mmCIF file with all atom_site columns, C-alpha atoms in Angstrom:
data_model
loop_
_atom_site.group_PDB
_atom_site.id
_atom_site.type_symbol
_atom_site.label_atom_id
_atom_site.label_alt_id
_atom_site.label_comp_id
_atom_site.label_asym_id
_atom_site.label_entity_id
_atom_site.label_seq_id
_atom_site.pdbx_PDB_ins_code
_atom_site.Cartn_x
_atom_site.Cartn_y
_atom_site.Cartn_z
_atom_site.occupancy
_atom_site.B_iso_or_equiv
_atom_site.pdbx_formal_charge
_atom_site.auth_seq_id
_atom_site.auth_comp_id
_atom_site.auth_asym_id
_atom_site.auth_atom_id
_atom_site.pdbx_PDB_model_num
ATOM 1   C CA . UNK A 1 1   ? 84.882  96.602  120.500 1.00 74.00 ? 15  UNK A CA 1
ATOM 2   C CA . UNK A 1 2   ? 86.353  97.696  117.233 1.00 83.00 ? 16  UNK A CA 1
ATOM 3   C CA . UNK A 1 3   ? 83.995  99.590  114.887 1.00 90.00 ? 17  UNK A CA 1
ATOM 4   C CA . UNK A 1 4   ? 84.241  101.319 111.487 1.00 95.00 ? 18  UNK A CA 1
ATOM 5   C CA . UNK A 1 5   ? 81.152  103.352 110.398 1.00 95.00 ? 19  UNK A CA 1
ATOM 6   C CA . UNK A 1 6   ? 80.524  104.651 106.915 1.00 96.00 ? 20  UNK A CA 1
ATOM 7   C CA . UNK A 1 7   ? 77.322  105.431 105.045 1.00 97.00 ? 21  UNK A CA 1
ATOM 8   C CA . UNK A 1 8   ? 75.713  102.550 103.298 1.00 95.00 ? 22  UNK A CA 1
ATOM 9   C CA . UNK A 1 9   ? 74.912  104.261 100.002 1.00 97.00 ? 23  UNK A CA 1
ATOM 10  C CA . UNK A 1 10  ? 75.366  107.807 98.433  1.00 98.00 ? 24  UNK A CA 1
ATOM 11  C CA . UNK A 1 11  ? 74.251  109.273 95.172  1.00 98.00 ? 25  UNK A CA 1
ATOM 12  C CA . UNK A 1 12  ? 76.017  112.074 93.253  1.00 97.00 ? 26  UNK A CA 1
ATOM 13  C CA . UNK A 1 13  ? 75.896  113.644 89.829  1.00 97.00 ? 27  UNK A CA 1
ATOM 14  C CA . UNK A 1 14  ? 78.479  113.314 87.107  1.00 97.00 ? 28  UNK A CA 1
ATOM 15  C CA . UNK A 1 15  ? 80.967  116.162 87.302  1.00 97.00 ? 29  UNK A CA 1
ATOM 16  C CA . UNK A 1 16  ? 80.191  116.976 90.953  1.00 98.00 ? 30  UNK A CA 1
ATOM 17  C CA . UNK A 1 17  ? 82.144  116.422 94.126  1.00 98.00 ? 31  UNK A CA 1
ATOM 18  C CA . UNK A 1 18  ? 81.289  113.898 96.807  1.00 98.00 ? 32  UNK A CA 1
ATOM 19  C CA . UNK A 1 19  ? 82.666  113.299 100.257 1.00 98.00 ? 33  UNK A CA 1
ATOM 20  C CA . UNK A 1 20  ? 82.490  109.845 101.827 1.00 98.00 ? 34  UNK A CA 1
ATOM 21  C CA . UNK A 1 21  ? 82.905  109.874 105.584 1.00 98.00 ? 35  UNK A CA 1
ATOM 22  C CA . UNK A 1 22  ? 84.271  107.226 107.818 1.00 98.00 ? 36  UNK A CA 1
ATOM 23  C CA . UNK A 1 23  ? 84.541  107.218 111.698 1.00 98.00 ? 37  UNK A CA 1
ATOM 24  C CA . UNK A 1 24  ? 86.378  104.524 113.597 1.00 97.00 ? 38  UNK A CA 1
ATOM 25  C CA . UNK A 1 25  ? 86.990  103.180 117.086 1.00 95.00 ? 39  UNK A CA 1
ATOM 26  C CA . UNK A 1 26  ? 89.719  100.682 117.134 1.00 92.00 ? 40  UNK A CA 1
ATOM 27  C CA . UNK A 1 27  ? 92.343  99.206  119.569 1.00 87.00 ? 41  UNK A CA 1
ATOM 28  C CA . UNK A 1 28  ? 95.221  101.377 118.453 1.00 91.00 ? 42  UNK A CA 1
ATOM 29  C CA . UNK A 1 29  ? 95.833  103.006 115.177 1.00 93.00 ? 43  UNK A CA 1
ATOM 30  C CA . UNK A 1 30  ? 98.574  102.305 112.548 1.00 91.00 ? 44  UNK A CA 1
ATOM 31  C CA . UNK A 1 31  ? 96.945  104.044 109.613 1.00 94.00 ? 45  UNK A CA 1
ATOM 32  C CA . UNK A 1 32  ? 93.691  104.206 107.581 1.00 96.00 ? 46  UNK A CA 1
ATOM 33  C CA . UNK A 1 33  ? 93.279  102.907 104.075 1.00 95.00 ? 47  UNK A CA 1
ATOM 34  C CA . UNK A 1 34  ? 90.624  103.654 101.377 1.00 97.00 ? 48  UNK A CA 1
ATOM 35  C CA . UNK A 1 35  ? 89.854  101.060 98.704  1.00 96.00 ? 49  UNK A CA 1
ATOM 36  C CA . UNK A 1 36  ? 87.606  101.102 95.683  1.00 96.00 ? 50  UNK A CA 1
ATOM 37  C CA . UNK A 1 37  ? 85.631  97.930  94.743  1.00 94.00 ? 51  UNK A CA 1
ATOM 38  C CA . UNK A 1 38  ? 83.569  97.723  91.502  1.00 94.00 ? 52  UNK A CA 1
ATOM 39  C CA . UNK A 1 39  ? 80.788  95.150  91.639  1.00 89.00 ? 53  UNK A CA 1
ATOM 40  C CA . UNK A 1 40  ? 82.035  91.648  91.185  1.00 86.00 ? 54  UNK A CA 1
ATOM 41  C CA . UNK A 1 41  ? 85.647  92.665  91.395  1.00 90.00 ? 55  UNK A CA 1
ATOM 42  C CA . UNK A 1 42  ? 88.372  92.723  94.069  1.00 90.00 ? 56  UNK A CA 1
ATOM 43  C CA . UNK A 1 43  ? 89.207  95.899  95.899  1.00 92.00 ? 57  UNK A CA 1
ATOM 44  C CA . UNK A 1 44  ? 91.959  98.249  94.627  1.00 93.00 ? 58  UNK A CA 1
ATOM 45  C CA . UNK A 1 45  ? 94.017  100.468 96.911  1.00 92.00 ? 59  UNK A CA 1
ATOM 46  C CA . UNK A 1 46  ? 93.273  104.238 96.689  1.00 95.00 ? 60  UNK A CA 1
ATOM 47  C CA . UNK A 1 47  ? 94.963  106.004 99.606  1.00 95.00 ? 61  UNK A CA 1
ATOM 48  C CA . UNK A 1 48  ? 96.679  105.664 102.952 1.00 94.00 ? 62  UNK A CA 1
ATOM 49  C CA . UNK A 1 49  ? 96.661  108.131 105.797 1.00 96.00 ? 63  UNK A CA 1
ATOM 50  C CA . UNK A 1 50  ? 98.667  107.855 109.070 1.00 94.00 ? 64  UNK A CA 1
ATOM 51  C CA . UNK A 1 51  ? 99.215  111.506 109.898 1.00 95.00 ? 65  UNK A CA 1
ATOM 52  C CA . UNK A 1 52  ? 96.486  114.156 110.277 1.00 97.00 ? 66  UNK A CA 1
ATOM 53  C CA . UNK A 1 53  ? 95.699  116.214 107.209 1.00 97.00 ? 67  UNK A CA 1
ATOM 54  C CA . UNK A 1 54  ? 94.859  115.869 103.586 1.00 97.00 ? 68  UNK A CA 1
ATOM 55  C CA . UNK A 1 55  ? 96.504  113.622 101.025 1.00 94.00 ? 69  UNK A CA 1
ATOM 56  C CA . UNK A 1 56  ? 95.694  114.428 97.468  1.00 94.00 ? 70  UNK A CA 1
ATOM 57  C CA . UNK A 1 57  ? 96.006  112.158 94.499  1.00 90.00 ? 71  UNK A CA 1
ATOM 58  C CA . UNK A 1 58  ? 94.578  113.530 91.306  1.00 94.00 ? 72  UNK A CA 1
ATOM 59  C CA . UNK A 1 59  ? 90.781  113.618 91.562  1.00 96.00 ? 73  UNK A CA 1
ATOM 60  C CA . UNK A 1 60  ? 90.873  111.748 94.845  1.00 97.00 ? 74  UNK A CA 1
ATOM 61  C CA . UNK A 1 61  ? 91.795  113.107 98.195  1.00 97.00 ? 75  UNK A CA 1
ATOM 62  C CA . UNK A 1 62  ? 91.746  111.558 101.708 1.00 98.00 ? 76  UNK A CA 1
ATOM 63  C CA . UNK A 1 63  ? 91.689  113.377 105.055 1.00 98.00 ? 77  UNK A CA 1
ATOM 64  C CA . UNK A 1 64  ? 92.412  112.097 108.513 1.00 98.00 ? 78  UNK A CA 1
ATOM 65  C CA . UNK A 1 65  ? 91.866  113.416 111.988 1.00 98.00 ? 79  UNK A CA 1
ATOM 66  C CA . UNK A 1 66  ? 93.190  110.984 114.544 1.00 97.00 ? 80  UNK A CA 1
ATOM 67  C CA . UNK A 1 67  ? 91.931  112.967 117.566 1.00 96.00 ? 81  UNK A CA 1
ATOM 68  C CA . UNK A 1 68  ? 88.345  112.694 116.142 1.00 96.00 ? 82  UNK A CA 1
ATOM 69  C CA . UNK A 1 69  ? 88.613  109.123 114.728 1.00 97.00 ? 83  UNK A CA 1
ATOM 70  C CA . UNK A 1 70  ? 87.431  110.506 111.482 1.00 97.00 ? 84  UNK A CA 1
ATOM 71  C CA . UNK A 1 71  ? 88.430  110.288 107.772 1.00 98.00 ? 85  UNK A CA 1
ATOM 72  C CA . UNK A 1 72  ? 86.868  111.225 104.523 1.00 98.00 ? 86  UNK A CA 1
ATOM 73  C CA . UNK A 1 73  ? 87.437  110.440 100.939 1.00 98.00 ? 87  UNK A CA 1
ATOM 74  C CA . UNK A 1 74  ? 86.745  113.261 98.553  1.00 98.00 ? 88  UNK A CA 1
ATOM 75  C CA . UNK A 1 75  ? 86.104  112.593 94.961  1.00 98.00 ? 89  UNK A CA 1
ATOM 76  C CA . UNK A 1 76  ? 86.119  115.500 92.427  1.00 97.00 ? 90  UNK A CA 1
ATOM 77  C CA . UNK A 1 77  ? 84.961  115.813 88.854  1.00 97.00 ? 91  UNK A CA 1
ATOM 78  C CA . UNK A 1 78  ? 82.921  112.572 89.224  1.00 98.00 ? 92  UNK A CA 1
ATOM 79  C CA . UNK A 1 79  ? 82.832  110.234 86.296  1.00 97.00 ? 93  UNK A CA 1
ATOM 80  C CA . UNK A 1 80  ? 80.372  107.379 85.655  1.00 97.00 ? 94  UNK A CA 1
ATOM 81  C CA . UNK A 1 81  ? 83.244  104.893 86.180  1.00 96.00 ? 95  UNK A CA 1
ATOM 82  C CA . UNK A 1 82  ? 83.529  106.170 89.818  1.00 97.00 ? 96  UNK A CA 1
ATOM 83  C CA . UNK A 1 83  ? 80.268  104.241 90.597  1.00 97.00 ? 97  UNK A CA 1
ATOM 84  C CA . UNK A 1 84  ? 81.604  101.639 93.024  1.00 97.00 ? 98  UNK A CA 1
ATOM 85  C CA . UNK A 1 85  ? 81.775  100.761 96.652  1.00 96.00 ? 99  UNK A CA 1
ATOM 86  C CA . UNK A 1 86  ? 84.366  102.569 98.736  1.00 97.00 ? 100 UNK A CA 1
ATOM 87  C CA . UNK A 1 87  ? 85.788  100.736 101.641 1.00 96.00 ? 101 UNK A CA 1
ATOM 88  C CA . UNK A 1 88  ? 87.357  102.362 104.694 1.00 97.00 ? 102 UNK A CA 1
ATOM 89  C CA . UNK A 1 89  ? 89.834  100.098 106.608 1.00 95.00 ? 103 UNK A CA 1
ATOM 90  C CA . UNK A 1 90  ? 91.865  100.811 109.751 1.00 95.00 ? 104 UNK A CA 1
ATOM 91  C CA . UNK A 1 91  ? 95.008  99.059  110.813 1.00 91.00 ? 105 UNK A CA 1
ATOM 92  C CA . UNK A 1 92  ? 94.928  98.451  114.560 1.00 87.00 ? 106 UNK A CA 1
ATOM 93  C CA . UNK A 1 93  ? 97.864  97.984  117.029 1.00 85.00 ? 107 UNK A CA 1
ATOM 94  C CA . UNK A 1 94  ? 98.202  94.426  116.051 1.00 79.00 ? 108 UNK A CA 1
ATOM 95  C CA . UNK A 1 95  ? 98.476  95.324  112.355 1.00 79.00 ? 109 UNK A CA 1
ATOM 96  C CA . UNK A 1 96  ? 95.153  93.841  111.793 1.00 82.00 ? 110 UNK A CA 1
ATOM 97  C CA . UNK A 1 97  ? 92.999  95.480  109.170 1.00 87.00 ? 111 UNK A CA 1
ATOM 98  C CA . UNK A 1 98  ? 89.464  96.327  110.384 1.00 90.00 ? 112 UNK A CA 1
ATOM 99  C CA . UNK A 1 99  ? 87.052  96.815  107.469 1.00 92.00 ? 113 UNK A CA 1
ATOM 100 C CA . UNK A 1 100 ? 84.102  99.049  107.169 1.00 93.00 ? 114 UNK A CA 1
ATOM 101 C CA . UNK A 1 101 ? 81.017  97.713  105.386 1.00 92.00 ? 115 UNK A CA 1
ATOM 102 C CA . UNK A 1 102 ? 81.552  99.956  102.462 1.00 94.00 ? 116 UNK A CA 1
ATOM 103 C CA . UNK A 1 103 ? 79.755  102.859 100.830 1.00 97.00 ? 117 UNK A CA 1
ATOM 104 C CA . UNK A 1 104 ? 77.983  102.269 97.585  1.00 96.00 ? 118 UNK A CA 1
ATOM 105 C CA . UNK A 1 105 ? 78.401  105.379 95.434  1.00 98.00 ? 119 UNK A CA 1
ATOM 106 C CA . UNK A 1 106 ? 75.897  105.813 92.653  1.00 98.00 ? 120 UNK A CA 1
ATOM 107 C CA . UNK A 1 107 ? 76.794  108.318 89.919  1.00 98.00 ? 121 UNK A CA 1
ATOM 108 C CA . UNK A 1 108 ? 73.845  109.757 87.861  1.00 96.00 ? 122 UNK A CA 1
ATOM 109 C CA . UNK A 1 109 ? 74.275  111.524 84.542  1.00 94.00 ? 123 UNK A CA 1
ATOM 110 C CA . UNK B 2 1   ? 104.051 97.115  90.594  1.00 69.00 ? 30  UNK B CA 1
ATOM 111 C CA . UNK B 2 2   ? 102.452 94.994  93.423  1.00 81.00 ? 31  UNK B CA 1
ATOM 112 C CA . UNK B 2 3   ? 100.586 92.623  91.249  1.00 89.00 ? 32  UNK B CA 1
ATOM 113 C CA . UNK B 2 4   ? 98.653  89.683  92.827  1.00 93.00 ? 33  UNK B CA 1
ATOM 114 C CA . UNK B 2 5   ? 97.368  86.953  90.622  1.00 94.00 ? 34  UNK B CA 1
ATOM 115 C CA . UNK B 2 6   ? 94.522  84.654  91.720  1.00 96.00 ? 35  UNK B CA 1
ATOM 116 C CA . UNK B 2 7   ? 93.407  81.521  89.975  1.00 96.00 ? 36  UNK B CA 1
ATOM 117 C CA . UNK B 2 8   ? 90.911  80.322  89.052  1.00 97.00 ? 37  UNK B CA 1
ATOM 118 C CA . UNK B 2 9   ? 88.676  83.192  88.624  1.00 95.00 ? 38  UNK B CA 1
ATOM 119 C CA . UNK B 2 10  ? 85.497  81.064  88.540  1.00 96.00 ? 39  UNK B CA 1
ATOM 120 C CA . UNK B 2 11  ? 84.759  77.497  89.603  1.00 96.00 ? 40  UNK B CA 1
ATOM 121 C CA . UNK B 2 12  ? 81.591  75.547  89.288  1.00 96.00 ? 41  UNK B CA 1
ATOM 122 C CA . UNK B 2 13  ? 81.545  72.125  90.755  1.00 94.00 ? 42  UNK B CA 1
ATOM 123 C CA . UNK B 2 14  ? 79.500  69.446  92.426  1.00 95.00 ? 43  UNK B CA 1
ATOM 124 C CA . UNK B 2 15  ? 78.959  69.200  96.123  1.00 96.00 ? 44  UNK B CA 1
ATOM 125 C CA . UNK B 2 16  ? 81.618  67.013  97.876  1.00 95.00 ? 45  UNK B CA 1
ATOM 126 C CA . UNK B 2 17  ? 84.389  68.208  95.573  1.00 94.00 ? 46  UNK B CA 1
ATOM 127 C CA . UNK B 2 18  ? 87.500  69.857  96.985  1.00 96.00 ? 47  UNK B CA 1
ATOM 128 C CA . UNK B 2 19  ? 88.667  73.087  95.273  1.00 97.00 ? 48  UNK B CA 1
ATOM 129 C CA . UNK B 2 20  ? 92.006  74.681  95.404  1.00 97.00 ? 49  UNK B CA 1
ATOM 130 C CA . UNK B 2 21  ? 92.526  78.376  94.927  1.00 97.00 ? 50  UNK B CA 1
ATOM 131 C CA . UNK B 2 22  ? 95.972  79.892  94.204  1.00 97.00 ? 51  UNK B CA 1
ATOM 132 C CA . UNK B 2 23  ? 97.269  83.294  95.112  1.00 96.00 ? 52  UNK B CA 1
ATOM 133 C CA . UNK B 2 24  ? 100.578 84.625  93.738  1.00 94.00 ? 53  UNK B CA 1
ATOM 134 C CA . UNK B 2 25  ? 102.412 87.833  94.267  1.00 92.00 ? 54  UNK B CA 1
ATOM 135 C CA . UNK B 2 26  ? 103.948 88.305  90.868  1.00 92.00 ? 55  UNK B CA 1
ATOM 136 C CA . UNK B 2 27  ? 106.471 91.163  91.371  1.00 88.00 ? 56  UNK B CA 1
ATOM 137 C CA . UNK B 2 28  ? 107.129 91.346  95.202  1.00 87.00 ? 57  UNK B CA 1
ATOM 138 C CA . UNK B 2 29  ? 107.729 88.994  98.069  1.00 88.00 ? 58  UNK B CA 1
ATOM 139 C CA . UNK B 2 30  ? 104.627 88.798  100.185 1.00 86.00 ? 59  UNK B CA 1
ATOM 140 C CA . UNK B 2 31  ? 105.505 88.222  103.828 1.00 84.00 ? 60  UNK B CA 1
ATOM 141 C CA . UNK B 2 32  ? 101.778 88.003  104.764 1.00 89.00 ? 61  UNK B CA 1
ATOM 142 C CA . UNK B 2 33  ? 98.840  86.884  102.731 1.00 92.00 ? 62  UNK B CA 1
ATOM 143 C CA . UNK B 2 34  ? 95.223  87.136  103.602 1.00 93.00 ? 63  UNK B CA 1
ATOM 144 C CA . UNK B 2 35  ? 92.182  85.078  102.525 1.00 96.00 ? 64  UNK B CA 1
ATOM 145 C CA . UNK B 2 36  ? 88.675  86.788  102.552 1.00 95.00 ? 65  UNK B CA 1
ATOM 146 C CA . UNK B 2 37  ? 85.189  85.834  101.798 1.00 95.00 ? 66  UNK B CA 1
ATOM 147 C CA . UNK B 2 38  ? 82.563  88.083  100.458 1.00 92.00 ? 67  UNK B CA 1
ATOM 148 C CA . UNK B 2 39  ? 78.789  87.694  100.255 1.00 88.00 ? 68  UNK B CA 1
ATOM 149 C CA . UNK B 2 40  ? 76.773  89.703  97.799  1.00 83.00 ? 69  UNK B CA 1
ATOM 150 C CA . UNK B 2 41  ? 76.488  93.355  98.806  1.00 79.00 ? 70  UNK B CA 1
ATOM 151 C CA . UNK B 2 42  ? 78.448  92.725  102.033 1.00 83.00 ? 71  UNK B CA 1
ATOM 152 C CA . UNK B 2 43  ? 81.921  93.769  103.069 1.00 83.00 ? 72  UNK B CA 1
ATOM 153 C CA . UNK B 2 44  ? 85.044  91.576  103.236 1.00 89.00 ? 73  UNK B CA 1
ATOM 154 C CA . UNK B 2 45  ? 85.134  88.891  105.912 1.00 91.00 ? 74  UNK B CA 1
ATOM 155 C CA . UNK B 2 46  ? 88.708  87.964  106.858 1.00 93.00 ? 75  UNK B CA 1
ATOM 156 C CA . UNK B 2 47  ? 89.028  84.242  106.992 1.00 95.00 ? 76  UNK B CA 1
ATOM 157 C CA . UNK B 2 48  ? 92.658  83.731  107.823 1.00 94.00 ? 77  UNK B CA 1
ATOM 158 C CA . UNK B 2 49  ? 96.118  85.290  107.805 1.00 92.00 ? 78  UNK B CA 1
ATOM 159 C CA . UNK B 2 50  ? 99.108  83.336  106.567 1.00 90.00 ? 79  UNK B CA 1
ATOM 160 C CA . UNK B 2 51  ? 102.824 83.948  106.879 1.00 86.00 ? 80  UNK B CA 1
ATOM 161 C CA . UNK B 2 52  ? 105.273 82.167  104.797 1.00 80.00 ? 81  UNK B CA 1
ATOM 162 C CA . UNK B 2 53  ? 106.471 78.889  106.393 1.00 79.00 ? 82  UNK B CA 1
ATOM 163 C CA . UNK B 2 54  ? 104.108 79.007  109.346 1.00 82.00 ? 83  UNK B CA 1
ATOM 164 C CA . UNK B 2 55  ? 100.541 77.852  110.100 1.00 86.00 ? 84  UNK B CA 1
ATOM 165 C CA . UNK B 2 56  ? 97.783  80.202  109.141 1.00 90.00 ? 85  UNK B CA 1
ATOM 166 C CA . UNK B 2 57  ? 95.935  82.101  111.825 1.00 92.00 ? 86  UNK B CA 1
ATOM 167 C CA . UNK B 2 58  ? 92.168  81.664  111.324 1.00 95.00 ? 87  UNK B CA 1
ATOM 168 C CA . UNK B 2 59  ? 89.393  83.928  112.380 1.00 93.00 ? 88  UNK B CA 1
ATOM 169 C CA . UNK B 2 60  ? 86.782  82.893  114.870 1.00 93.00 ? 89  UNK B CA 1
ATOM 170 C CA . UNK B 2 61  ? 84.108  80.757  113.336 1.00 93.00 ? 90  UNK B CA 1
ATOM 171 C CA . UNK B 2 62  ? 86.320  79.626  110.320 1.00 95.00 ? 91  UNK B CA 1
ATOM 172 C CA . UNK B 2 63  ? 86.773  75.909  110.193 1.00 94.00 ? 92  UNK B CA 1
ATOM 173 C CA . UNK B 2 64  ? 90.421  75.072  109.848 1.00 93.00 ? 93  UNK B CA 1
ATOM 174 C CA . UNK B 2 65  ? 89.776  71.573  108.556 1.00 94.00 ? 94  UNK B CA 1
ATOM 175 C CA . UNK B 2 66  ? 87.291  72.957  106.049 1.00 95.00 ? 95  UNK B CA 1
ATOM 176 C CA . UNK B 2 67  ? 89.489  75.765  104.695 1.00 96.00 ? 96  UNK B CA 1
ATOM 177 C CA . UNK B 2 68  ? 93.042  74.485  104.326 1.00 95.00 ? 97  UNK B CA 1
ATOM 178 C CA . UNK B 2 69  ? 95.642  77.296  103.818 1.00 94.00 ? 98  UNK B CA 1
ATOM 179 C CA . UNK B 2 70  ? 99.214  76.684  102.718 1.00 90.00 ? 99  UNK B CA 1
ATOM 180 C CA . UNK B 2 71  ? 101.761 79.472  102.405 1.00 88.00 ? 100 UNK B CA 1
ATOM 181 C CA . UNK B 2 72  ? 104.816 77.549  101.079 1.00 82.00 ? 101 UNK B CA 1
ATOM 182 C CA . UNK B 2 73  ? 106.848 80.390  99.739  1.00 87.00 ? 102 UNK B CA 1
ATOM 183 C CA . UNK B 2 74  ? 107.005 84.110  99.799  1.00 87.00 ? 103 UNK B CA 1
ATOM 184 C CA . UNK B 2 75  ? 105.033 84.290  96.555  1.00 91.00 ? 104 UNK B CA 1
ATOM 185 C CA . UNK B 2 76  ? 102.353 81.632  96.847  1.00 92.00 ? 105 UNK B CA 1
ATOM 186 C CA . UNK B 2 77  ? 99.560  80.813  99.119  1.00 93.00 ? 106 UNK B CA 1
ATOM 187 C CA . UNK B 2 78  ? 96.779  78.393  98.391  1.00 95.00 ? 107 UNK B CA 1
ATOM 188 C CA . UNK B 2 79  ? 93.282  77.877  99.870  1.00 96.00 ? 108 UNK B CA 1
ATOM 189 C CA . UNK B 2 80  ? 91.583  74.454  99.455  1.00 97.00 ? 109 UNK B CA 1
ATOM 190 C CA . UNK B 2 81  ? 87.932  74.301  100.246 1.00 97.00 ? 110 UNK B CA 1
ATOM 191 C CA . UNK B 2 82  ? 87.538  70.669  101.202 1.00 96.00 ? 111 UNK B CA 1
ATOM 192 C CA . UNK B 2 83  ? 84.345  68.701  100.504 1.00 95.00 ? 112 UNK B CA 1
ATOM 193 C CA . UNK B 2 84  ? 82.615  71.844  99.340  1.00 95.00 ? 113 UNK B CA 1
ATOM 194 C CA . UNK B 2 85  ? 78.851  72.266  99.862  1.00 95.00 ? 114 UNK B CA 1
ATOM 195 C CA . UNK B 2 86  ? 76.413  74.735  98.376  1.00 95.00 ? 115 UNK B CA 1
ATOM 196 C CA . UNK B 2 87  ? 76.767  76.983  101.441 1.00 94.00 ? 116 UNK B CA 1
ATOM 197 C CA . UNK B 2 88  ? 80.391  77.438  100.649 1.00 95.00 ? 117 UNK B CA 1
ATOM 198 C CA . UNK B 2 89  ? 79.492  79.168  97.398  1.00 95.00 ? 118 UNK B CA 1
ATOM 199 C CA . UNK B 2 90  ? 80.938  82.649  97.679  1.00 95.00 ? 119 UNK B CA 1
ATOM 200 C CA . UNK B 2 91  ? 83.446  85.161  96.301  1.00 95.00 ? 120 UNK B CA 1
ATOM 201 C CA . UNK B 2 92  ? 86.933  84.328  97.741  1.00 96.00 ? 121 UNK B CA 1
ATOM 202 C CA . UNK B 2 93  ? 89.593  87.058  97.533  1.00 96.00 ? 122 UNK B CA 1
ATOM 203 C CA . UNK B 2 94  ? 93.247  86.859  98.568  1.00 96.00 ? 123 UNK B CA 1
ATOM 204 C CA . UNK B 2 95  ? 95.509  89.810  99.293  1.00 93.00 ? 124 UNK B CA 1
ATOM 205 C CA . UNK B 2 96  ? 99.233  90.167  99.992  1.00 92.00 ? 125 UNK B CA 1
ATOM 206 C CA . UNK B 2 97  ? 101.449 92.700  101.693 1.00 88.00 ? 126 UNK B CA 1
ATOM 207 C CA . UNK B 2 98  ? 105.128 93.158  101.891 1.00 83.00 ? 127 UNK B CA 1
ATOM 208 C CA . UNK B 2 99  ? 104.945 94.074  105.568 1.00 72.00 ? 128 UNK B CA 1
ATOM 209 C CA . UNK B 2 100 ? 102.578 94.676  108.451 1.00 65.00 ? 129 UNK B CA 1
ATOM 210 C CA . UNK B 2 101 ? 102.314 98.177  109.254 1.00 69.00 ? 130 UNK B CA 1
ATOM 211 C CA . UNK B 2 102 ? 101.370 100.857 106.903 1.00 74.00 ? 131 UNK B CA 1
ATOM 212 C CA . UNK B 2 103 ? 101.616 98.852  103.688 1.00 81.00 ? 132 UNK B CA 1
ATOM 213 C CA . UNK B 2 104 ? 98.492  98.387  101.581 1.00 86.00 ? 133 UNK B CA 1
ATOM 214 C CA . UNK B 2 105 ? 97.160  95.021  100.890 1.00 88.00 ? 134 UNK B CA 1
ATOM 215 C CA . UNK B 2 106 ? 97.181  94.232  97.176  1.00 91.00 ? 135 UNK B CA 1
ATOM 216 C CA . UNK B 2 107 ? 94.315  92.084  95.959  1.00 93.00 ? 136 UNK B CA 1
ATOM 217 C CA . UNK B 2 108 ? 93.914  89.234  93.545  1.00 94.00 ? 137 UNK B CA 1
ATOM 218 C CA . UNK B 2 109 ? 90.974  89.356  91.179  1.00 93.00 ? 138 UNK B CA 1
ATOM 219 C CA . UNK B 2 110 ? 89.031  86.944  93.319  1.00 95.00 ? 139 UNK B CA 1
ATOM 220 C CA . UNK B 2 111 ? 87.470  83.544  92.696  1.00 96.00 ? 140 UNK B CA 1
ATOM 221 C CA . UNK B 2 112 ? 83.742  83.040  92.371  1.00 96.00 ? 141 UNK B CA 1
ATOM 222 C CA . UNK B 2 113 ? 82.969  79.549  93.724  1.00 96.00 ? 142 UNK B CA 1
ATOM 223 C CA . UNK B 2 114 ? 79.573  77.953  92.848  1.00 96.00 ? 143 UNK B CA 1
ATOM 224 C CA . UNK B 2 115 ? 78.749  74.597  94.397  1.00 95.00 ? 144 UNK B CA 1
ATOM 225 C CA . UNK B 2 116 ? 75.921  72.732  92.860  1.00 93.00 ? 145 UNK B CA 1
#
């Protein structure tokens, strides 16, 4: 079956760095997406990885290892507004997006 | 760019009413649109995938006659919840993409449906 695993909840301190991991087992692979979703709102696109390595976008970076079926989202200089759920999603060989359950990130002052 | 507009943002209506939700891509042509349902503190649940001009593909367990999807143009898809009941109360979100394969889905703001 197809499976995406990510931690249910994480807590970090304002100004710190946090890494949210995602492991996947899917039928084929056409890329991995990270989305941010604030409570009561729709998801917003953060990043896309299809090749191994690190993609950096300001305070957010995303890493992919296809051989390990593993990705992480790295958030630096955490701000209170970063409190949200972070969703990992993999596009399989049928271009179907398989969603993880999301990681709720709580930022404390 | 890549703005998706979804209306209405909130609906409260009586049991038995049919509710139509619109999803529009404002600045791009969406070859594929998706409809999701999300329960509190749960992840997105894909209901159906629709391509312009063809019938929607529904996920297993989603009633086609209950959730009618129309994708009449490259910029508009609608979801109609027919004869809604309290158990249909949920957060419904649409998304659109320009192509399958490496393109992100861009989401509307969602519709919170409450059936009394």
